[in-house]
N, C-alpha and C. Protein backbone atom coordinates (compact mmCIF):
# COMPACT_ATOMS: atom_id res chain seq x y z
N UNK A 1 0.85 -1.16 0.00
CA UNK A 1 0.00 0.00 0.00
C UNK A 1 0.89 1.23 0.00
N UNK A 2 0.81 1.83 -1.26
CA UNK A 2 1.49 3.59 -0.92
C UNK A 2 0.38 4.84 -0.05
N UNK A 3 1.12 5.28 0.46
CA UNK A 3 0.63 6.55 1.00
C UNK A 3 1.76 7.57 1.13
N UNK A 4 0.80 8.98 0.82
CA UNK A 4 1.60 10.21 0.54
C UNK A 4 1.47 11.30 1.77
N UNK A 5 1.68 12.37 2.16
CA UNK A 5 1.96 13.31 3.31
C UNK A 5 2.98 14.09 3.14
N UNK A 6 2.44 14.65 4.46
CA UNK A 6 3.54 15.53 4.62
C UNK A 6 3.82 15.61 5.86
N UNK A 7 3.84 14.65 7.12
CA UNK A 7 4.69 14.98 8.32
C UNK A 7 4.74 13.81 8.63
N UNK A 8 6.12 14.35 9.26
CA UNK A 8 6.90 12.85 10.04
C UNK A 8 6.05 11.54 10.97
N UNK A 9 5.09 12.34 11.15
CA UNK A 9 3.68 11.29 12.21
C UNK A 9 3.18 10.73 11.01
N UNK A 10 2.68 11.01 9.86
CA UNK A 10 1.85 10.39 9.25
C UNK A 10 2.83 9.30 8.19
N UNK A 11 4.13 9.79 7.95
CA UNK A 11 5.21 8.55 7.45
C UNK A 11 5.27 7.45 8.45
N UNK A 12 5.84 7.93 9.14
CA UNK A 12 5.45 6.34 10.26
C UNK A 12 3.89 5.89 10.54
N UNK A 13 2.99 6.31 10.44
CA UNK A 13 1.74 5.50 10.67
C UNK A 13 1.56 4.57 8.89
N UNK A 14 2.25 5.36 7.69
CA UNK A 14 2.26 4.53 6.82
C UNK A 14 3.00 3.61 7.11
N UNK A 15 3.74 3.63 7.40
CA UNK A 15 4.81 2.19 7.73
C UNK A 15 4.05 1.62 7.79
N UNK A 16 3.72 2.03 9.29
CA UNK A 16 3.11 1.23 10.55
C UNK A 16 1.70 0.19 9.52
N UNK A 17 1.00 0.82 8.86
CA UNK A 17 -0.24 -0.06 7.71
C UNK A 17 0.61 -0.47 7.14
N UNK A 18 1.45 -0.43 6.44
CA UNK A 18 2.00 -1.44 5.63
C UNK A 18 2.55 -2.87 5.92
N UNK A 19 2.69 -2.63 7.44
CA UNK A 19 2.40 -3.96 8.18
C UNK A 19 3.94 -5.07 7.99
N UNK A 20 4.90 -4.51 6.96
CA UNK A 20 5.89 -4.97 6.73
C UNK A 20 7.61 -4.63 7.25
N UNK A 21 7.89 -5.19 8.64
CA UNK A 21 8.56 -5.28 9.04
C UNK A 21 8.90 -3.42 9.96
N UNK A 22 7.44 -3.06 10.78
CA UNK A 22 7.22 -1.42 10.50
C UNK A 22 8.53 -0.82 11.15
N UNK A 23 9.05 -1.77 12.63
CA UNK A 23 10.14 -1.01 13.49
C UNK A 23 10.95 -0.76 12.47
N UNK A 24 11.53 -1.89 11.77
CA UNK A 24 13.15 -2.00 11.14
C UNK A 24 13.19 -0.79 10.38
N UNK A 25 11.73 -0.64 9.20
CA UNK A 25 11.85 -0.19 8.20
C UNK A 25 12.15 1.48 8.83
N UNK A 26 10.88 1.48 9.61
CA UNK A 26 10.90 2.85 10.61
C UNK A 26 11.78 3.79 11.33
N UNK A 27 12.91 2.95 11.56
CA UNK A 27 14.08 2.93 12.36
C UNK A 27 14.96 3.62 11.24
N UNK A 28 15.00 3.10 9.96
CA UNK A 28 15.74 3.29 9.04
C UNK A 28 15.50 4.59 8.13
N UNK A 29 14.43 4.61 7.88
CA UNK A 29 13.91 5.70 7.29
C UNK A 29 14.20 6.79 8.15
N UNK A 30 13.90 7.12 9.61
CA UNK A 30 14.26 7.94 9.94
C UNK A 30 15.23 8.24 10.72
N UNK A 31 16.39 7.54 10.86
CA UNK A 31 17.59 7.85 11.17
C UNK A 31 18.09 8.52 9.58
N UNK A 32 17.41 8.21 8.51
CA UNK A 32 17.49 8.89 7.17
C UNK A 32 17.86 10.64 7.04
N UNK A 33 16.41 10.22 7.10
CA UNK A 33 15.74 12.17 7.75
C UNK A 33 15.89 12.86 8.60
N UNK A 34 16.25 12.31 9.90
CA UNK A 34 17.12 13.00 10.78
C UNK A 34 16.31 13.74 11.39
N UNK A 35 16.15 15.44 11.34
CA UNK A 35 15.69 16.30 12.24
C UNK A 35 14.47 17.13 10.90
N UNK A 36 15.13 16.64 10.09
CA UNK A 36 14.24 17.51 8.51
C UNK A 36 12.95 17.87 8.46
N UNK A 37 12.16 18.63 8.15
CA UNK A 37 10.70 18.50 8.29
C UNK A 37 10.71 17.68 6.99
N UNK A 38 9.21 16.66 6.87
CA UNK A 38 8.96 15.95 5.75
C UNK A 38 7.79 16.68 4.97
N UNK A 39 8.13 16.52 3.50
CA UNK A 39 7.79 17.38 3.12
C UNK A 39 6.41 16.30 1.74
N UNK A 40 7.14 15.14 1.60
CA UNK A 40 6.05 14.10 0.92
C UNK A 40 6.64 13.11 1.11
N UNK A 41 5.66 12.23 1.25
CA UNK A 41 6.36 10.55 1.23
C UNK A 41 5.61 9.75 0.50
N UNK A 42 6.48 8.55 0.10
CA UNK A 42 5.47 7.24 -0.61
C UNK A 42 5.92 6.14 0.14
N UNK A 43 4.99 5.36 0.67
CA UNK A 43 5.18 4.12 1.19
C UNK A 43 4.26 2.59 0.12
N UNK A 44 5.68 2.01 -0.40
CA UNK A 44 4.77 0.77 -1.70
C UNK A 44 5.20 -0.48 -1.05
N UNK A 45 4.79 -1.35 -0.97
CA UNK A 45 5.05 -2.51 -0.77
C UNK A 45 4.69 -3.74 -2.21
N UNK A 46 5.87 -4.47 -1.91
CA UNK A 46 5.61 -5.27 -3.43
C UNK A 46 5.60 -6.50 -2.88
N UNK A 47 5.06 -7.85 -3.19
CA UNK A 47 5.01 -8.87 -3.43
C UNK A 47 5.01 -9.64 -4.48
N UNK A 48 6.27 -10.65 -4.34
CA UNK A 48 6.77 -11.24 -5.73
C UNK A 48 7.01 -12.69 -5.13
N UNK A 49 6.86 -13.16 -6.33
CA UNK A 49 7.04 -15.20 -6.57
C UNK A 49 8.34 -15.39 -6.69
N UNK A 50 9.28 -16.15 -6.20
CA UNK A 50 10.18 -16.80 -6.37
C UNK A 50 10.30 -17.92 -6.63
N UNK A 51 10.33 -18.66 -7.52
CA UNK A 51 10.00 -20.60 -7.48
C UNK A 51 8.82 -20.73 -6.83
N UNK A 52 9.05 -21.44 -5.28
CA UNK A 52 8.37 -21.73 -4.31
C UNK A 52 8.00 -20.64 -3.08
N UNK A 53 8.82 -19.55 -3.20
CA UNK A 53 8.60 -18.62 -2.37
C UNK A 53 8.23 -17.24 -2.36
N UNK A 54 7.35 -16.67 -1.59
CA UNK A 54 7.07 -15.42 -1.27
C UNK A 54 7.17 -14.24 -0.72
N UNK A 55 8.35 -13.48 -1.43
CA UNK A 55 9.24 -12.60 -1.30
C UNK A 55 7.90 -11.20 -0.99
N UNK A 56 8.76 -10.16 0.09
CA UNK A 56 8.13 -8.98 0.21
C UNK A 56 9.08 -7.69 -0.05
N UNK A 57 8.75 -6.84 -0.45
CA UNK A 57 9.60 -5.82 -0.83
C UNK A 57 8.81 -4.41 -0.29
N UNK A 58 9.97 -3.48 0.40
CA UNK A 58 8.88 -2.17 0.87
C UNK A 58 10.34 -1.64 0.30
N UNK A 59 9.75 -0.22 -0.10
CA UNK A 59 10.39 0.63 -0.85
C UNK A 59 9.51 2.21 -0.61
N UNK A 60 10.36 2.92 0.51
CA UNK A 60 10.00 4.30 0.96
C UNK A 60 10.74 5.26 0.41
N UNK A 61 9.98 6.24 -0.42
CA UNK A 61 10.48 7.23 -0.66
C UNK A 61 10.25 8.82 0.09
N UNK A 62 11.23 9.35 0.20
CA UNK A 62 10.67 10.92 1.08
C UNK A 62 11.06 11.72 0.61
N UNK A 63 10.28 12.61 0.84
CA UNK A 63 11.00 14.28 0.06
C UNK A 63 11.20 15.58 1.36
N UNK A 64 12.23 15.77 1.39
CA UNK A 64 12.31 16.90 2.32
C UNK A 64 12.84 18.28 1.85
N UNK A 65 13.21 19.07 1.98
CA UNK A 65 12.96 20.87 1.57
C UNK A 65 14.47 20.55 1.01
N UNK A 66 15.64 19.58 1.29
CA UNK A 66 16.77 20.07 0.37
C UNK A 66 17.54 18.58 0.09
N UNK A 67 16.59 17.14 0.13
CA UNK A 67 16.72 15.66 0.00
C UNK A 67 15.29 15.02 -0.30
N UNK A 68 16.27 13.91 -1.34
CA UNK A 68 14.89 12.51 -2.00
C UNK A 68 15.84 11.71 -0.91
N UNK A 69 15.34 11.12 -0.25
CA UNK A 69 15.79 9.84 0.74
C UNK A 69 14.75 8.87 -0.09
N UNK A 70 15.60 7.49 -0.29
CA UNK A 70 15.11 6.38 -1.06
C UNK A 70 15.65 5.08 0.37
N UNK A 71 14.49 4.17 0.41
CA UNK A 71 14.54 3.16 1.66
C UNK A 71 14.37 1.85 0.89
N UNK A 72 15.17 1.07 1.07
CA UNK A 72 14.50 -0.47 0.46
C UNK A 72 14.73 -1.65 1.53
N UNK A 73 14.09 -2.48 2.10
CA UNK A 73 13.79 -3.28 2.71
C UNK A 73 13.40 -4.86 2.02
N UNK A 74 14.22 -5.88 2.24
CA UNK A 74 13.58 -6.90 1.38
C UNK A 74 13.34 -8.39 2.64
N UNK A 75 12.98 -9.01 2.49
CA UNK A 75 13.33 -10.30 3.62
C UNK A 75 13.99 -11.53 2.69
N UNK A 76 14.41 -12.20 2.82
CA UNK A 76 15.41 -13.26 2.90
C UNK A 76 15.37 -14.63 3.25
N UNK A 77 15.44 -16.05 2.76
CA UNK A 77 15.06 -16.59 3.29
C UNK A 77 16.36 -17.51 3.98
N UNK A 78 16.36 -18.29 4.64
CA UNK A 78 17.52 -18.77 5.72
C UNK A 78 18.47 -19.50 4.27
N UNK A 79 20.04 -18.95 4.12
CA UNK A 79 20.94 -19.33 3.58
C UNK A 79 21.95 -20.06 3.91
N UNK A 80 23.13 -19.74 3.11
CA UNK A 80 24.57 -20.31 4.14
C UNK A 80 25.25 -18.79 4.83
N UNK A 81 24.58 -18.36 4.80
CA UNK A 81 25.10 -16.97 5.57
C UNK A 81 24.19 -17.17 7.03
N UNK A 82 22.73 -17.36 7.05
CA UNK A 82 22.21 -17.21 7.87
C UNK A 82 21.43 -18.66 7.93
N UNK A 83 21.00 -19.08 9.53
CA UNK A 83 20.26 -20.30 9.41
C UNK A 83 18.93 -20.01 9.41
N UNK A 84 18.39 -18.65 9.93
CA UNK A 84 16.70 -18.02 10.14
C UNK A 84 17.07 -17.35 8.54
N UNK A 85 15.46 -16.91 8.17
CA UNK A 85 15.12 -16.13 7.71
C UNK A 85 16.03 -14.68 8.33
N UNK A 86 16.10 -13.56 7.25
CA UNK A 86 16.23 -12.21 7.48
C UNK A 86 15.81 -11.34 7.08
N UNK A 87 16.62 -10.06 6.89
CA UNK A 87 15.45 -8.80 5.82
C UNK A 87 16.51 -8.04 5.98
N UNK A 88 17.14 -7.66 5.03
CA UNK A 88 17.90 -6.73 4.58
C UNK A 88 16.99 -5.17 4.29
N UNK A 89 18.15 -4.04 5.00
CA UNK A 89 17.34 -2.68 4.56
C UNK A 89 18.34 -1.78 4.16
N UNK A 90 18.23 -1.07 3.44
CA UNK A 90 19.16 -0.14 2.91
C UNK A 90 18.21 1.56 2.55
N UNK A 91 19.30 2.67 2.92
CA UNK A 91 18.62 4.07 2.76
C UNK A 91 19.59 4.80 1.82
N UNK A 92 19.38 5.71 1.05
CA UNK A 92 20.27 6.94 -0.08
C UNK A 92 19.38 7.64 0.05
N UNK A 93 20.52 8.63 1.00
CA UNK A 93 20.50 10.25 0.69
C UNK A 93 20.49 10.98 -0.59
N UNK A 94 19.88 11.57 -1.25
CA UNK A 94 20.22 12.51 -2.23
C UNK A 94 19.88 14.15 -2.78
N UNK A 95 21.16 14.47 -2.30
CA UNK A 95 20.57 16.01 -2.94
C UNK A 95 19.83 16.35 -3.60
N UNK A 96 18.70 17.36 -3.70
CA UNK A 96 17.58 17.76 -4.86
C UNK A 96 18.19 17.77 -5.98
N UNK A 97 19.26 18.83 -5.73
CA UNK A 97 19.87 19.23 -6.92
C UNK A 97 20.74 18.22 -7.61
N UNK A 98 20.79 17.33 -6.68
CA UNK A 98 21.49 15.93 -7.76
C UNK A 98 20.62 15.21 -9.09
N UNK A 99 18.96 15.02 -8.53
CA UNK A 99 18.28 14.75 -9.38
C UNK A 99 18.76 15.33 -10.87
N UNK A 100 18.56 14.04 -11.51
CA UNK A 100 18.84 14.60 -13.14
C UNK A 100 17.42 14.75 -13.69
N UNK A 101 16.46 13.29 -13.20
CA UNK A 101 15.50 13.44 -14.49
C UNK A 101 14.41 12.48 -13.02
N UNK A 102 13.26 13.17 -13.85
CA UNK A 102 11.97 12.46 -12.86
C UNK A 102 10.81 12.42 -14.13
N UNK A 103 10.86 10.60 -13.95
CA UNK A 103 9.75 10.52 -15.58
C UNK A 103 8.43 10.22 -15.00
N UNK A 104 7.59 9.69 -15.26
CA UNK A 104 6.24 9.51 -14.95
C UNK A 104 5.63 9.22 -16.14
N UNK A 105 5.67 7.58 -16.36
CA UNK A 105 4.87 6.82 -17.29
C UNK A 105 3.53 6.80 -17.07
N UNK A 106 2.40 7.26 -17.38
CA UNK A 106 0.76 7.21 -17.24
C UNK A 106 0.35 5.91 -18.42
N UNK A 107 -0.41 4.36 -17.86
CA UNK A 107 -0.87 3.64 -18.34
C UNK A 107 -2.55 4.70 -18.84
N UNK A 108 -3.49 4.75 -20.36
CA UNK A 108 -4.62 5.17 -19.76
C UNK A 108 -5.24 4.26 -21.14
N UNK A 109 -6.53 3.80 -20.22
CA UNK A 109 -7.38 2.82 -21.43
C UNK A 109 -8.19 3.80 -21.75
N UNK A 110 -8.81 3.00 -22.83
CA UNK A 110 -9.37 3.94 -23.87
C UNK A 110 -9.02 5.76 -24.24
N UNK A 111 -7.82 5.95 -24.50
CA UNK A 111 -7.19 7.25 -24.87
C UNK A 111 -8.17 8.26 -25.38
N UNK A 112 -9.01 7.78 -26.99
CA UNK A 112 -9.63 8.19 -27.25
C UNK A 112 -10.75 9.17 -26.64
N UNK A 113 -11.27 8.20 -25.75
CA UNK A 113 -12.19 8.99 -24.61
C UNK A 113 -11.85 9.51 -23.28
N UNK A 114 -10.25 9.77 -23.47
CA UNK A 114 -9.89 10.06 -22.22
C UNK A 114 -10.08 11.88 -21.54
N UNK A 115 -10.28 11.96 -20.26
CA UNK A 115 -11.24 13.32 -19.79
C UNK A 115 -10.32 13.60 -19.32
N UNK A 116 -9.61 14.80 -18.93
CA UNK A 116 -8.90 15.54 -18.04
C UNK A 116 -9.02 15.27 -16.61
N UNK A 117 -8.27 14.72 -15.82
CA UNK A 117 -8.55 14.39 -14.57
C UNK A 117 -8.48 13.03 -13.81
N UNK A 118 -9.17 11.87 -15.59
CA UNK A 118 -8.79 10.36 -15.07
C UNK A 118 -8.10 10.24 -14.61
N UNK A 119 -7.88 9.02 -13.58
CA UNK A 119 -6.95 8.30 -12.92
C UNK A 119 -6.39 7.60 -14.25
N UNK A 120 -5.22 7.21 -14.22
CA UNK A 120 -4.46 6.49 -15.28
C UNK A 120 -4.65 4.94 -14.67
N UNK A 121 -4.58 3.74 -15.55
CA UNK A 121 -4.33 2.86 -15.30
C UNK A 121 -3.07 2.24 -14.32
N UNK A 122 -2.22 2.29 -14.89
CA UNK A 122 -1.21 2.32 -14.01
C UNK A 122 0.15 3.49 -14.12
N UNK A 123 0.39 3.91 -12.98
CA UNK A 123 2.00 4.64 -13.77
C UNK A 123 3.25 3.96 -13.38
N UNK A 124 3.90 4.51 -13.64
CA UNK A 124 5.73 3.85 -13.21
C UNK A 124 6.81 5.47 -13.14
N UNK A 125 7.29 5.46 -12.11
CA UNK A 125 7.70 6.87 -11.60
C UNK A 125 9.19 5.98 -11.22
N UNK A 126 10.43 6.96 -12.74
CA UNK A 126 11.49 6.60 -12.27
C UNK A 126 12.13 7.97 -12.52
N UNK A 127 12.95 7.76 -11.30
CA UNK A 127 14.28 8.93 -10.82
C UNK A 127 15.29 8.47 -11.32
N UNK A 128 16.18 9.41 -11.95
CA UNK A 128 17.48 9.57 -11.90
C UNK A 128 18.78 10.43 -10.78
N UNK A 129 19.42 9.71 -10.68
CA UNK A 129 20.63 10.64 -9.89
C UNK A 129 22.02 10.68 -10.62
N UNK A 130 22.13 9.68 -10.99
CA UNK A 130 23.53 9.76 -11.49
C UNK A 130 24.00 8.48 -11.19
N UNK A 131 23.70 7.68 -9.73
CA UNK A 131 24.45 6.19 -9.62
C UNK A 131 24.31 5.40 -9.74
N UNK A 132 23.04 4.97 -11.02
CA UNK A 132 23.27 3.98 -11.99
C UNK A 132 22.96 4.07 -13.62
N UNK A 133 23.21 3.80 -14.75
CA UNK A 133 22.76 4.43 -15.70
C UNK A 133 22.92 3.22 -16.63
N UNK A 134 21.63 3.01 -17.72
CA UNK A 134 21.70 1.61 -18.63
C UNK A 134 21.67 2.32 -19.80
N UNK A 135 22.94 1.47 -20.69
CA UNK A 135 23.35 1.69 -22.01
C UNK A 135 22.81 0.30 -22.98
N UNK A 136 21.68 1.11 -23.46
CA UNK A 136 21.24 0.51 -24.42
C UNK A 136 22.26 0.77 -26.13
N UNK A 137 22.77 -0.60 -26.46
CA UNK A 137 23.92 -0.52 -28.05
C UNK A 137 22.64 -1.65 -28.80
N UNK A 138 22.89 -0.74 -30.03
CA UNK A 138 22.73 -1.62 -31.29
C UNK A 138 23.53 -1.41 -32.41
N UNK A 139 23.46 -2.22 -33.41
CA UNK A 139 24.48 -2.27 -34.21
C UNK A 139 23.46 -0.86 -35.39
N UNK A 140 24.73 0.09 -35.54
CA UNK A 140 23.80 1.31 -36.16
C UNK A 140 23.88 0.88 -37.74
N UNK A 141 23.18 1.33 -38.62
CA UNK A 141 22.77 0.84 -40.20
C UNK A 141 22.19 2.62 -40.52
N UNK A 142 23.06 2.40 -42.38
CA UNK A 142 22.82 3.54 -43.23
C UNK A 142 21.20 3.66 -43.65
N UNK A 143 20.41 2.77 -43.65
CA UNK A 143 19.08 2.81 -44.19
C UNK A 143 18.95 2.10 -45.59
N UNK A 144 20.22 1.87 -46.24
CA UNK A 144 20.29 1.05 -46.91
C UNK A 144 20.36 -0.58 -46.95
N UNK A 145 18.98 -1.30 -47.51
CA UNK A 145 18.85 -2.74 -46.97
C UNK A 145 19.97 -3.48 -47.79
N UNK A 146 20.43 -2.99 -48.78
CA UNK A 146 22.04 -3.41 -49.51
C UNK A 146 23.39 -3.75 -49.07
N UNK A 147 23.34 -2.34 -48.04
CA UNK A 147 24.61 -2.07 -47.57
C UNK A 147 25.36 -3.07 -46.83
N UNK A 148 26.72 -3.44 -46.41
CA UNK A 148 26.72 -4.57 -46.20
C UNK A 148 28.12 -3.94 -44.83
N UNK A 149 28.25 -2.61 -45.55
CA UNK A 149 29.64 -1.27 -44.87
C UNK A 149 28.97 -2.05 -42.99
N UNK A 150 30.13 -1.91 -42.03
CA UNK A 150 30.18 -1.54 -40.91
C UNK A 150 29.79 -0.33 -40.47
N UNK A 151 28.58 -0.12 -39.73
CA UNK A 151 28.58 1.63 -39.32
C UNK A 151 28.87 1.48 -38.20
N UNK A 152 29.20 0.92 -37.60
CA UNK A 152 29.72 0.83 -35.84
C UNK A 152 28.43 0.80 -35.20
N UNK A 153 28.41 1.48 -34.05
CA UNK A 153 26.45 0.89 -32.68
C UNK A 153 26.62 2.61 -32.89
N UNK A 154 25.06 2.33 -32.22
CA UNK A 154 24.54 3.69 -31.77
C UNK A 154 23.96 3.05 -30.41
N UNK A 155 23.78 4.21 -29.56
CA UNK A 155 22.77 3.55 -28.67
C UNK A 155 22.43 4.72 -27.94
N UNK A 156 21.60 4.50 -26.30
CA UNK A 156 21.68 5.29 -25.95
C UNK A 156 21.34 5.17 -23.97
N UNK A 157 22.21 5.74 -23.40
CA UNK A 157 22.26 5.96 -22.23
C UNK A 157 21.27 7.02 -21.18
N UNK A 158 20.96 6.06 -20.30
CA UNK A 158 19.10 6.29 -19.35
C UNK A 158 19.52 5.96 -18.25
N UNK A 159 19.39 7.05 -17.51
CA UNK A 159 19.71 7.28 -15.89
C UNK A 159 18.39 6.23 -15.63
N UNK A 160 18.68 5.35 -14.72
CA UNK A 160 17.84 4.29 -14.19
C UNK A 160 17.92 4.05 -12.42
N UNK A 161 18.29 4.97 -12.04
CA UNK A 161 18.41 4.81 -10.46
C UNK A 161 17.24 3.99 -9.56
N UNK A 162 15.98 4.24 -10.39
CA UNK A 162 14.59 4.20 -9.02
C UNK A 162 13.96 3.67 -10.56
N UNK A 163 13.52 2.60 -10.00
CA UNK A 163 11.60 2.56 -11.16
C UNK A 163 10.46 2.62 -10.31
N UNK A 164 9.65 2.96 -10.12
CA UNK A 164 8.45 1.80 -8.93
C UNK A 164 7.59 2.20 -9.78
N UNK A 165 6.79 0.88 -10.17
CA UNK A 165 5.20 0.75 -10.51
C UNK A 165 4.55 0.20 -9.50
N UNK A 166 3.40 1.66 -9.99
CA UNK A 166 1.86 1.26 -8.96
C UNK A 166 0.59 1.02 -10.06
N UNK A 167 -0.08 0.09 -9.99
CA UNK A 167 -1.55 -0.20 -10.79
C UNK A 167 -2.56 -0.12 -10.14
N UNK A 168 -3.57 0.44 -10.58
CA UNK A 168 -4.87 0.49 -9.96
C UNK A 168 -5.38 -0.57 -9.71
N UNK A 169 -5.56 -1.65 -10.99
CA UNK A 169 -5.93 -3.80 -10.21
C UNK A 169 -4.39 -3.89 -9.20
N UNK A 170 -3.29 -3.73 -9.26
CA UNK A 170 -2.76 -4.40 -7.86
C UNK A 170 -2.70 -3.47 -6.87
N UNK A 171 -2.53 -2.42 -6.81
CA UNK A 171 -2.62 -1.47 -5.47
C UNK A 171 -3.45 -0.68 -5.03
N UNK A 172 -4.64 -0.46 -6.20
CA UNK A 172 -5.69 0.28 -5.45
C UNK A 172 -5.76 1.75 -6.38
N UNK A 173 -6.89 2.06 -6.71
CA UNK A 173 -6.52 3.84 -7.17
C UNK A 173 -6.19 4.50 -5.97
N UNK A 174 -6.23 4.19 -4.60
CA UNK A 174 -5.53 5.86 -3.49
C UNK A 174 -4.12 5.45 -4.06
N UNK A 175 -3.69 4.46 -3.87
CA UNK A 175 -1.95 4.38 -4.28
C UNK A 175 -2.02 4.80 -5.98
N UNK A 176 -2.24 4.48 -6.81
CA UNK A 176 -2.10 5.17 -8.23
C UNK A 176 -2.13 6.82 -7.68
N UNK A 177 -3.18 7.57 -6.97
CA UNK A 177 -3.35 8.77 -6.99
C UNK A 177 -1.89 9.28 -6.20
N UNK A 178 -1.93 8.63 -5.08
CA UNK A 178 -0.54 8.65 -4.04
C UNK A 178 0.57 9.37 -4.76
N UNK A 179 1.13 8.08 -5.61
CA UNK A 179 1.96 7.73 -6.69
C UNK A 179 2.32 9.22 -7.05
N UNK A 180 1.03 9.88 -8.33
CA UNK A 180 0.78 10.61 -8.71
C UNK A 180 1.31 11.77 -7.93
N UNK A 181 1.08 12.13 -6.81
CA UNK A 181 1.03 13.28 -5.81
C UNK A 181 2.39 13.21 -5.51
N UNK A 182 3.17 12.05 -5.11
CA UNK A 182 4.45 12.27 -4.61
C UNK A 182 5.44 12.69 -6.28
N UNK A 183 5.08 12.00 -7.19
CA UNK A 183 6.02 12.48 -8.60
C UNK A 183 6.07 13.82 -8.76
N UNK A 184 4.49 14.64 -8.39
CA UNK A 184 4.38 16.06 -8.84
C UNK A 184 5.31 16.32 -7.89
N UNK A 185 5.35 16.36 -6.31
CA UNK A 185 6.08 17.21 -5.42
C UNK A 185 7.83 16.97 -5.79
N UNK A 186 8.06 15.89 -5.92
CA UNK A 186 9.26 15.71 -6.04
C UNK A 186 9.98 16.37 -7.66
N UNK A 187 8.57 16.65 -8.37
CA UNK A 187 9.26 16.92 -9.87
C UNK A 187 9.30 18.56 -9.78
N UNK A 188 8.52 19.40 -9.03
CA UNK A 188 8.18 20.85 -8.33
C UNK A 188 9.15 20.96 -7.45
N UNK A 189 9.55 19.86 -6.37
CA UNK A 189 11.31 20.35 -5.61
C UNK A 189 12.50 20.85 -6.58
N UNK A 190 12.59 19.40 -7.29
CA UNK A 190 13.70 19.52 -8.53
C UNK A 190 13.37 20.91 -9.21
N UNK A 191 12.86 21.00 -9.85
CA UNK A 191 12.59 22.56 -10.78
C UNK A 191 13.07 23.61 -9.57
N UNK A 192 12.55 23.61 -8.46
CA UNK A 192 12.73 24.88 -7.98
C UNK A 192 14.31 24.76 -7.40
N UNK A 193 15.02 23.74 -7.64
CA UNK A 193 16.59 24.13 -7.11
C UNK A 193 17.52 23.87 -8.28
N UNK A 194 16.59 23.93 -9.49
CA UNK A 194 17.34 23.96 -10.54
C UNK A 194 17.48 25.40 -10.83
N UNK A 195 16.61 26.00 -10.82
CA UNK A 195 16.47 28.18 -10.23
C UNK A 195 17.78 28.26 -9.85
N UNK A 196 18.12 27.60 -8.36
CA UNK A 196 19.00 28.38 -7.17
C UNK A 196 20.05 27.87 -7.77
N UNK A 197 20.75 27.24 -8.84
CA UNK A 197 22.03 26.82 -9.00
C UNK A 197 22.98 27.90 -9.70
């Protein structure tokens, strides 16, 4: 379940519903944020198949007046590292002004008849920062189906830091809308400290 806000009480009561691991995640997130006022948050939780097993994934994002703090939390099941089950959590700090790019894919059926205002089917809201980036190569061609010349690749390179998809059949339209609300604030931070540089 995502949920959006704006104060530090109402990020932890999302945890807290999301029902997935709330201290650890809680603990983490805000030793994150520190003293910051919060300014939006998204709380998603994912569930995925593994073979035989049923993996959980929470993934918190926050926005504060001069940081995107990104949280990921996963559980684990007993290895040769560990004999129990575990849950790994991890947090990144990042400057506003680090943001490169904030996309926002809108799924919407029937286009044709689409009204100003629909909820989209599903979206997918990915950030860039800079510390990871996928290089898509193909082999580049003159346009000639003859040609037989080497033109070397073309391709092209996509800041890929963050993806998260939310759908209205798996999470609900408040999380699609959520979704929605935290991309605008975080895409309205970025712009306004792209001004102050």
């Amino acid at each position: 379940m995502a949920k959006t806000g704006t104060t530090t009480q109402g990020l932890r009561a999302a945890i807290e519903r999301s029902g997935y691991y709330p201290a650890l995640v809680a603990e983490a997130v805000e030793s994150a944020v520190g003293g910051e006022p919060v300014s939006s948050y998204l709380v998603h939780q994912e569930t995925t198949f593994d073979s035989n097993e049923v993996r959980r994934h929470v993934t918190v994002l926050v926005l504060t007046d001069t940081r995107f703090i990104v949280s990921h939390t996963d559980e684990q099941p007993a290895d040769g590292t560990s004999p129990s089950p575990y849950a790994t959590t991890s947090t990144e700090s990042v400057k506003l002004e680090r943001i490169s790019s904030v996309v926002l894919s809108r799924v919407v059926a029937n286009p044709e008849s689409y009204t100003p205002g629909t909820l989209p089917r599903e979206v997918v809201l990915t950030i860039g920062w800079g510390a990871v980036s996928r290089l898509d190569m193909e082999p580049a061609n003159c346009g000639d189906p003859n040609c037989e010349a080497d033109h070397g690749y073309t391709g092209s390179l996509t800041a890929d830091d963050l993806s998260l998809r939310v759908s209205e059949a798996g999470d609900g339209p408040d999380t699609v809308r959520q979704a929605l609300a935290f991309a605008q604030a975080l895409s309205e931070a970025t712009a306004a400290t792209t001004g102050t540089r």
